[in-house]
Short mmCIF file of C-alpha atoms and ligand atoms in Angstrom, two decimals:
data_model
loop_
_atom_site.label_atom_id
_atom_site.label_comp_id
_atom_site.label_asym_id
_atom_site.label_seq_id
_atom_site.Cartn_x
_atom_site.Cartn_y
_atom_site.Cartn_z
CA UNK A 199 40.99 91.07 -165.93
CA UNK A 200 41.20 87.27 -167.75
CA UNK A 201 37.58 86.45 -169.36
CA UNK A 202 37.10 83.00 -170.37
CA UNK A 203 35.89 82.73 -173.85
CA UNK A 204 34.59 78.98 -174.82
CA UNK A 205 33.82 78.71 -178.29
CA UNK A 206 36.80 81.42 -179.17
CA UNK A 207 38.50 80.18 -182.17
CA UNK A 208 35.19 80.35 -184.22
CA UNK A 209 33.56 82.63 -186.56
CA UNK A 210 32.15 85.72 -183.41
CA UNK A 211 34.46 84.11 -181.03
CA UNK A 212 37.91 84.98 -182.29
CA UNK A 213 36.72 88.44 -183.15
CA UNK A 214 35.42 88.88 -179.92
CA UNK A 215 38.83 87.74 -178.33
CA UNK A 216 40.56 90.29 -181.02
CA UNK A 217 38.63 93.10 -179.66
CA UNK A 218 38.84 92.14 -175.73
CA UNK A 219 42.64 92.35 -176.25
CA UNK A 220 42.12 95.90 -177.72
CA UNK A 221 40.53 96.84 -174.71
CA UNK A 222 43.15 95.28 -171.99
CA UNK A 223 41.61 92.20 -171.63
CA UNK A 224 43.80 88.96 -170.76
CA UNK A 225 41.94 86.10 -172.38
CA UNK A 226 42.14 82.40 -172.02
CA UNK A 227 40.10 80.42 -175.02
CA UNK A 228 38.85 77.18 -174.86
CA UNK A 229 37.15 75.37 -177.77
CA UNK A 230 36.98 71.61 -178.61
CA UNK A 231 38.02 72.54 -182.16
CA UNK A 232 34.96 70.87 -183.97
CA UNK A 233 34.14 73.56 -185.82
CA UNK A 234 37.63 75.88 -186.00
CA UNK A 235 41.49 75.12 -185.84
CA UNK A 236 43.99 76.03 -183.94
CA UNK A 237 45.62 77.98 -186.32
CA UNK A 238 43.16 80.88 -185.37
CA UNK A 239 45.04 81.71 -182.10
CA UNK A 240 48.43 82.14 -184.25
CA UNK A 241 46.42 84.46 -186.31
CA UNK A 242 44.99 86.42 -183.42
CA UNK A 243 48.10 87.24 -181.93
CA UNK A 244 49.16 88.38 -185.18
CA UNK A 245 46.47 90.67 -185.11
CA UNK A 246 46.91 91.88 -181.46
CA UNK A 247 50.19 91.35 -181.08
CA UNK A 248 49.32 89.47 -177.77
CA UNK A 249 48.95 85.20 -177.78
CA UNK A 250 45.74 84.30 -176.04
CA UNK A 251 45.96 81.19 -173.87
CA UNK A 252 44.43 78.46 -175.71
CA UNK A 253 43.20 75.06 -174.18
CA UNK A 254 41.40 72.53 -176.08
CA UNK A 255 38.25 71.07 -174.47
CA UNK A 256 34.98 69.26 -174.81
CA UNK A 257 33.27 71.84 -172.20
CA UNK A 258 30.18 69.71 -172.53
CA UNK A 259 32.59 67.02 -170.45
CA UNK A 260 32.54 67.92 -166.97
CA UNK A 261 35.85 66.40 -166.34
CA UNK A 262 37.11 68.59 -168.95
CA UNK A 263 35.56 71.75 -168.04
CA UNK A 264 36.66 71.13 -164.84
CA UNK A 265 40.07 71.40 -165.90
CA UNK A 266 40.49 74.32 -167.77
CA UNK A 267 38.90 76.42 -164.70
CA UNK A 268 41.85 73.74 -162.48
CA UNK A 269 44.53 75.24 -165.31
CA UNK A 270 43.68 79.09 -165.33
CA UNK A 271 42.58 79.88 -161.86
CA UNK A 272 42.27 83.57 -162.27
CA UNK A 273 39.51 83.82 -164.77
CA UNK A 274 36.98 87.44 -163.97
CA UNK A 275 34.12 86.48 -166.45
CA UNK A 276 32.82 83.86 -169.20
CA UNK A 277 31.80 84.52 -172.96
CA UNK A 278 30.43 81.25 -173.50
CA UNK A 279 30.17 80.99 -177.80
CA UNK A 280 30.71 77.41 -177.54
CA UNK A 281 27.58 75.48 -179.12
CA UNK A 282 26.50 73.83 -181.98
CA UNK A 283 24.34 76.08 -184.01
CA UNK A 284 23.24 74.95 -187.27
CA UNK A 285 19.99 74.80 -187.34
CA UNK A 286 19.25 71.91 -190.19
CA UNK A 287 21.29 69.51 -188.62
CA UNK A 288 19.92 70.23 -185.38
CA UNK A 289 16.52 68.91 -186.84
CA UNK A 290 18.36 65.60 -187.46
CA UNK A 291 20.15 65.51 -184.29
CA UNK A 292 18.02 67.29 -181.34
CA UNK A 293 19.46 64.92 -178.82
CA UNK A 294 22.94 66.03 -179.66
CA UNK A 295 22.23 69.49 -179.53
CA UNK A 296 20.23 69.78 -176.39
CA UNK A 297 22.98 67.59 -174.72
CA UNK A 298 26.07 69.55 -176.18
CA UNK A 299 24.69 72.78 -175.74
CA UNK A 300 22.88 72.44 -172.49
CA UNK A 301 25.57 70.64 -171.04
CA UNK A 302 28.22 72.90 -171.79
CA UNK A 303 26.29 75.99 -170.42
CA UNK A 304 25.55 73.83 -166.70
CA UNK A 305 29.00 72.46 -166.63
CA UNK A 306 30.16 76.37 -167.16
CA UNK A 307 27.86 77.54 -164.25
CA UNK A 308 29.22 75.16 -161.84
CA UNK A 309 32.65 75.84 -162.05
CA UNK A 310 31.49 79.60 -161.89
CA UNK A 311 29.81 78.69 -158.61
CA UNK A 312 32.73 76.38 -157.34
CA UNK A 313 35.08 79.22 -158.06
CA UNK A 314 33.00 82.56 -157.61
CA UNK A 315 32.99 83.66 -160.79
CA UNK A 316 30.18 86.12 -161.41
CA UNK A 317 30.14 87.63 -164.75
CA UNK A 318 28.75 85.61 -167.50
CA UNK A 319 27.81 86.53 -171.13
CA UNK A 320 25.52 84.28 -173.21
CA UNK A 321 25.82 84.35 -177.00
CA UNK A 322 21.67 84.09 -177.89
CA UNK A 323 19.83 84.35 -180.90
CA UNK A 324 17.28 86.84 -182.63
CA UNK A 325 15.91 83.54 -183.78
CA UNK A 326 14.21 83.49 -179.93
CA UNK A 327 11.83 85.55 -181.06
CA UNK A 328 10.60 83.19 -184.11
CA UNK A 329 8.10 85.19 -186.12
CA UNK A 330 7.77 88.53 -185.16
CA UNK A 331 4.19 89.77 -185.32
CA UNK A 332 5.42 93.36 -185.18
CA UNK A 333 8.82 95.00 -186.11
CA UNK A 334 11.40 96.58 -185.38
CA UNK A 335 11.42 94.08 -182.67
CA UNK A 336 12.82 94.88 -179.02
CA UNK A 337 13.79 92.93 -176.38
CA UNK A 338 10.35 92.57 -174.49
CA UNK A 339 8.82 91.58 -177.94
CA UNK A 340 7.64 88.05 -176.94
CA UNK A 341 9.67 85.07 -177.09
CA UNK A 342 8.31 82.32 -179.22
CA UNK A 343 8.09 78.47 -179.63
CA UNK A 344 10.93 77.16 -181.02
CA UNK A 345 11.19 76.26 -184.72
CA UNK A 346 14.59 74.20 -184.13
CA UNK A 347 16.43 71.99 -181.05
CA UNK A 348 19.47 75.29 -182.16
CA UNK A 349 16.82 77.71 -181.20
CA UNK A 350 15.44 75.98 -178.74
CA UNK A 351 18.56 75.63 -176.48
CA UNK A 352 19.30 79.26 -176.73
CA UNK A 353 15.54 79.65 -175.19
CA UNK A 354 16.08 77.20 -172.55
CA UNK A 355 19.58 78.43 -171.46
CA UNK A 356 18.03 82.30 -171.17
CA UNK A 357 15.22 81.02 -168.99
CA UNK A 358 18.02 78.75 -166.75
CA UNK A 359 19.93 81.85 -166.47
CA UNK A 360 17.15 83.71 -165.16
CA UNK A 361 16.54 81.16 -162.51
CA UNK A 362 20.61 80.95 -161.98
CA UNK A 363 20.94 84.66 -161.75
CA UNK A 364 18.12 84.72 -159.54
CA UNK A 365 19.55 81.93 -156.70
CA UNK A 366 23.11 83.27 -156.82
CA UNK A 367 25.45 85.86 -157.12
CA UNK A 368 26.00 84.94 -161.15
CA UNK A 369 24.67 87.91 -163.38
CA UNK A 370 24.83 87.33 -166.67
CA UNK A 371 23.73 89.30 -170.28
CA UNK A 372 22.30 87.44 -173.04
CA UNK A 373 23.14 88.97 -176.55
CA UNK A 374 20.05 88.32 -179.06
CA UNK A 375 22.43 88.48 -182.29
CA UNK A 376 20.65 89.03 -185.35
CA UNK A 377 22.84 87.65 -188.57
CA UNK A 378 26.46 88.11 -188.02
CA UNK A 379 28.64 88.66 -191.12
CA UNK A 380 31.69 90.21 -193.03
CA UNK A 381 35.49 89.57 -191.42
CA UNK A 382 38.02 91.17 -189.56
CA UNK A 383 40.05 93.98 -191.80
CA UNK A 384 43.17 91.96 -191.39
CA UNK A 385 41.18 89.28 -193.61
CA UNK A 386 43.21 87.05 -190.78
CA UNK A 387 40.12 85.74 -189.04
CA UNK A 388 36.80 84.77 -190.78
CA UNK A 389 33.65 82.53 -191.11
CA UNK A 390 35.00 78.94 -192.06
CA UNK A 391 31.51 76.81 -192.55
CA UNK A 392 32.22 73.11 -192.58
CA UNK A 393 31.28 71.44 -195.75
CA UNK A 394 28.30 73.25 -197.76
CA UNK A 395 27.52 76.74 -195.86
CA UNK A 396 24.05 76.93 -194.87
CA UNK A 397 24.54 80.72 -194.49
CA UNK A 398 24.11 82.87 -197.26
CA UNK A 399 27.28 85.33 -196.95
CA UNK A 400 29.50 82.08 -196.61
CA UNK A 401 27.68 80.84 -199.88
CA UNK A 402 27.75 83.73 -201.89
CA UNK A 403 31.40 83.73 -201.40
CA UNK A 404 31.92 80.69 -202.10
CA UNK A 405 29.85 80.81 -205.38
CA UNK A 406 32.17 83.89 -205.89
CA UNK A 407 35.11 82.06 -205.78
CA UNK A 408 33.82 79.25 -208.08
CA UNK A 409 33.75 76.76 -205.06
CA UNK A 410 30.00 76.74 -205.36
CA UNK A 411 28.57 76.71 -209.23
CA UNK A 412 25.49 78.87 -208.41
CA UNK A 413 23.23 80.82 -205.19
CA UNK A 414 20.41 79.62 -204.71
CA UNK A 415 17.73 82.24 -203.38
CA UNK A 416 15.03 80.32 -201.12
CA UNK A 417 12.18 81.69 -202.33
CA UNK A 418 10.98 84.92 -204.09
CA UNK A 419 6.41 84.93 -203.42
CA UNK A 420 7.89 86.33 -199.46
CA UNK A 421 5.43 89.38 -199.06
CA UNK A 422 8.29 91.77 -198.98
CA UNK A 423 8.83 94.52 -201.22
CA UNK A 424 10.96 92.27 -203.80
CA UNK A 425 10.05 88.79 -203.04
CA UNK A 426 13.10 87.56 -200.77
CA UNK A 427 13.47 87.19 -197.24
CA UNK A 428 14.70 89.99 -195.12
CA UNK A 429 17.13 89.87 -192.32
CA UNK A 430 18.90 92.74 -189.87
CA UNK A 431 23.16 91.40 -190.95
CA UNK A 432 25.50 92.97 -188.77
CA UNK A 433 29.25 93.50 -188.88
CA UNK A 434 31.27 91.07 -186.94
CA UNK A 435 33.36 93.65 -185.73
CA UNK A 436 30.67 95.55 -184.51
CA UNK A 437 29.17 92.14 -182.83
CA UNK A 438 32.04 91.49 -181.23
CA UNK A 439 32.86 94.96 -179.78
CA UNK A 440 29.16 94.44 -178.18
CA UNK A 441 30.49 91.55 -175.86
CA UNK A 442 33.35 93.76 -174.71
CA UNK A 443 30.67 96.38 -173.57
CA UNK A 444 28.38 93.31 -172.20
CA UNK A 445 31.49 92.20 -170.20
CA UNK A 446 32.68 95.41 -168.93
CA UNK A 447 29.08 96.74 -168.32
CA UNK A 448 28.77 93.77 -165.50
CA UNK A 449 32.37 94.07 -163.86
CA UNK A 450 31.77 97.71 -163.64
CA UNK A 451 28.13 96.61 -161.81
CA UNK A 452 26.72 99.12 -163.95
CA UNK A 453 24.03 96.23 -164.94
CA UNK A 454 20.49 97.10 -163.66
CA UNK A 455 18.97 93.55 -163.50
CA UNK A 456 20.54 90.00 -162.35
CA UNK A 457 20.23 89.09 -165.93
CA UNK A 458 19.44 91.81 -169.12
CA UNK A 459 18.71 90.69 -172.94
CA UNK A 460 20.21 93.11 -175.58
CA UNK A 461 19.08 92.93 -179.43
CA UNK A 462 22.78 93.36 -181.13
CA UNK A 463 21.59 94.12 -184.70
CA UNK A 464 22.49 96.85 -186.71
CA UNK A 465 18.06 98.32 -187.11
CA UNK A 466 18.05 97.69 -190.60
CA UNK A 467 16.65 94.84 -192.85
CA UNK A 468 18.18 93.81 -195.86
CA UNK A 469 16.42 91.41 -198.27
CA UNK A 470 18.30 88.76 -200.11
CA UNK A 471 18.37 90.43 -203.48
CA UNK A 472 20.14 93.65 -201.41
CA UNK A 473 22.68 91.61 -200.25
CA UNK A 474 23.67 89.92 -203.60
CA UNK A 475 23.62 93.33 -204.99
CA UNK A 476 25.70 94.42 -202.30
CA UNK A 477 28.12 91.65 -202.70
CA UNK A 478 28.17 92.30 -206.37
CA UNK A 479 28.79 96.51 -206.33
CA UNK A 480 31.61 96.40 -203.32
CA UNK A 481 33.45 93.64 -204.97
CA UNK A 482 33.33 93.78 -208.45
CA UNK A 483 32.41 90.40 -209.26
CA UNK A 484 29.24 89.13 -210.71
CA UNK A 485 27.68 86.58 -208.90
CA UNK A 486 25.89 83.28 -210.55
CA UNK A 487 22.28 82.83 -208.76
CA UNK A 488 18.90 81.90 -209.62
CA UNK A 489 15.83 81.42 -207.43
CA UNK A 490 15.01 78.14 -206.00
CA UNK A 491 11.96 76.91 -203.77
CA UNK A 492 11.88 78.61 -200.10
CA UNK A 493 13.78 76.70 -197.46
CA UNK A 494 11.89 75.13 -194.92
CA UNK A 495 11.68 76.86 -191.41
CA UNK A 496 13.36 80.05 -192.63
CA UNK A 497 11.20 83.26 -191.09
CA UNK A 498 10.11 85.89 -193.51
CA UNK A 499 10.88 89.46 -191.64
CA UNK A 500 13.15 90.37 -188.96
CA UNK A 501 15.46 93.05 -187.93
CA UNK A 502 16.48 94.70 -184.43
CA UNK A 503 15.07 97.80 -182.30
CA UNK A 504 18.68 98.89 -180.94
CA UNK A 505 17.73 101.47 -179.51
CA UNK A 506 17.57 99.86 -175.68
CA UNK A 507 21.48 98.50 -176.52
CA UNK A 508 22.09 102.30 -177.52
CA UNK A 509 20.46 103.68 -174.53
CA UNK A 510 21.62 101.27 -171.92
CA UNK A 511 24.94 99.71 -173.31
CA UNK A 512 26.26 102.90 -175.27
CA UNK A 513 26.94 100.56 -178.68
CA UNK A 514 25.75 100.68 -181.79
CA UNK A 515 26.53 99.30 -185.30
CA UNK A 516 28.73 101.38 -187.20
CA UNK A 517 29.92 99.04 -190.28
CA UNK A 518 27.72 99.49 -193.21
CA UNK A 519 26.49 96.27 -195.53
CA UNK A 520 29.16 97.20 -198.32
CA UNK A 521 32.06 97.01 -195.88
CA UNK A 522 30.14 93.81 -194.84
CA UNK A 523 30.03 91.91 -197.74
CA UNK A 524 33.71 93.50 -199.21
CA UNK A 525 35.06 92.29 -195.75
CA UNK A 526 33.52 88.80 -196.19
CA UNK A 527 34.85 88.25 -200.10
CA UNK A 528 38.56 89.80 -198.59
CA UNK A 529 38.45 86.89 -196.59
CA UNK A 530 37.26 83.94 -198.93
CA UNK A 531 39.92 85.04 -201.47
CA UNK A 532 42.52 83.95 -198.75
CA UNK A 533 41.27 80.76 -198.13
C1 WQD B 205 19.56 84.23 -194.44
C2 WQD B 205 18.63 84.37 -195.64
C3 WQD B 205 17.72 82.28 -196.41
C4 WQD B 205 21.41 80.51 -197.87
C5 WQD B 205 20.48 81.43 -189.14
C6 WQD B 205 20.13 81.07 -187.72
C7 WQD B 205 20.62 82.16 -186.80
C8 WQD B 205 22.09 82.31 -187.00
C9 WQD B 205 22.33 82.77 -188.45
C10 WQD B 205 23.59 80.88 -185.78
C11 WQD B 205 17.40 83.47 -195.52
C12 WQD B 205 18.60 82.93 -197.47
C13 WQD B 205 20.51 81.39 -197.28
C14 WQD B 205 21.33 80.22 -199.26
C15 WQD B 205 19.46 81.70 -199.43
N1 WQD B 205 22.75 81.09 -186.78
N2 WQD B 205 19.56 81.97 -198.06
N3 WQD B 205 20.35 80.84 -199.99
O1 WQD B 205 18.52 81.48 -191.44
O2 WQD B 205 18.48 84.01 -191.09
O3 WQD B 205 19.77 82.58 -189.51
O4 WQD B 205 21.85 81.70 -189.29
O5 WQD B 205 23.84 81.58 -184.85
O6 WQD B 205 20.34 81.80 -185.48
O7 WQD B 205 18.73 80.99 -187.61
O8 WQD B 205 20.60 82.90 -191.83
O9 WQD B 205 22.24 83.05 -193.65
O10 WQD B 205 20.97 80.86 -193.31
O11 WQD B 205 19.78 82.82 -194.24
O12 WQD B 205 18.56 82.25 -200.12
O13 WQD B 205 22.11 79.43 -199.85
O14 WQD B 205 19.32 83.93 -196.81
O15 WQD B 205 16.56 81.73 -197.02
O16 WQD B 205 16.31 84.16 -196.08
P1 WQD B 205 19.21 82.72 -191.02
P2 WQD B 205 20.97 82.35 -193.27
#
């Protein structure tokens, strides 16, 4: 079976086309390289042992998409990663966002249509659910406003997939990720932020390896048990083997809806402060931080009930935070 996967030479991407290959997958990549390098698919097949088929595309182009389903006519199924996704700049460009990531995800589902492709898997976002009012928080938990044009085009491409699902023979999974981290064993493949990391692991490495001169911690009045924002961080790894399951679960037909939503967290929330002591414990080094004001738009709670990915998928998490953050420094000290 050859899946598609746009977006694969980034950060969940490249993992995810690391552990399709385990599995027996053929995989074709395409990615306009604004946010990676080619270099990853050298690195991948030095992982695998097998060279994915790379094209280079602006998938938001329909010319261009157009042409890499012209170029690799056997393609099964689509893990569509490609997107922009941070979520400050998408405050100062919304326009950019909703085109680029809207338009990528229609050109996608026309080829798919053109060319019968029915298996689709959407990379989402636990940030869907905004606030949560309760936790842990499950997949019916209600979907919120927005808070960002990021978050709000992985609303609006759920709710067109329910609609696409619904009017043809397309069904799709959306994973709700919750925050990815850590790196492949190998060290090999990793998060590479452009410019100043608004993520935290990327930072805290960074400030590790005296790229940064200090952490910042957003805020420490957060009524949580030590001040700092919690979040659920999950093993890469473990992310990615998720979208093999999502993928296989739909060729097999063993989905139970047109289109399913599955929270791919790990269950457990981890405050700032744990993860800096985390860091600091499975890598030795001390880090330089000191608290700063909170950062605007960042939620105060949230971590994943798994337990409907567990029951209906069969995965669960199995990387702990230490082998998380050790993974994650492994990799900055190649870079
Ligand atoms: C985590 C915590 C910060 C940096 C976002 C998106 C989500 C996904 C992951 C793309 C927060 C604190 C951070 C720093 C800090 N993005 N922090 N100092 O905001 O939970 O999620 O990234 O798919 O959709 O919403 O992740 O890593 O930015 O922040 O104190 O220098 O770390 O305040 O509490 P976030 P994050």
């Amino acid at each position: 079976m050859r899946i598609l996967i746009t977006g694969g030479t980034g950060f969940i991407g490249s993992h995810t086309t690391v552990e399709l290959q385990n599995a027996g997958f053929d995989v074709v990549i395409a990615d306009n390289l604004s946010n990676s390098n080619a270099e990853v698919v050298d690195r991948i097949e030095k992982i695998t042992g097998k060279r994915p088929d790379f094209i280079k595309a602006d998938l938001s182009n329909a010319r261009e998409c157009r042409l890499v389903f012209d170029t690799f006519t056997d393609i099964d199924g689509i893990i569509n990663f490609a997107a922009s996704k941070a979520v400050g700049e998408s405050m100062e460009k919304p326009v950019m966002y909703y085109k680029n990531n809207l338009g990528i995800f229609l050109n996608l589902v026309e080829e798919m249509k053109k060319r019968n492709i029915k298996y689709f898997v959407q990379s989402s976002s636990c940030t869907v659910y905004g606030e949560p009012d309760t936790l842990p928080i499950k997949e019916t938990s209600p979907v919120k406003t927005a808070t960002s044009p990021y978050g709000h085009t992985k609303r609006i491409v759920e709710e067109m997939l329910d609609f696409i699902t619904a009017t043809s023979d397309i069904k799709a999974i959306a994973l709700r990720y919750f925050n990815p981290i850590g790196a492949h064993a190998s060290a090999l493949i990793g998060e590479l932020p452009n410019g100043v990391p608004n993520n935290l692991l990327p930072f805290i490495t960074q400030t590790a390896a005296g790229i940064r001169k200090e952490l910042k911690v957003f805020g420490n009045d957060y009524p949580t048990p030590d001040g700092t924002c919690i979040r659920d961080y999950i093993h890469v790894v473990d992310l990615a083997k998720a979208h093999v399951v999502a993928i296989r679960r739909l060729i097999d037909k063993k989905n139970k809806k047109d289109l399913e939503f599955f929270n791919i967290g790990t269950g457990n929330g981890f405050s700032v402060l744990e993860i800096i002591k985390s860091f600091e414990k499975s890598t030795g080094v001390k880090l330089n931080w000191s608290f700063a004001p909170r950062r605007a738009g960042d939620i105060i709670q949230i971590w994943a009930d798994t337990s409907f990915a567990e029951k209906e998928l069969g995965w669960k998490a199995k990387e702990d935070l230490d082998s998380m953050t050790s993974s994650a420094w492994r990799w900055q000290q190649t870079l």
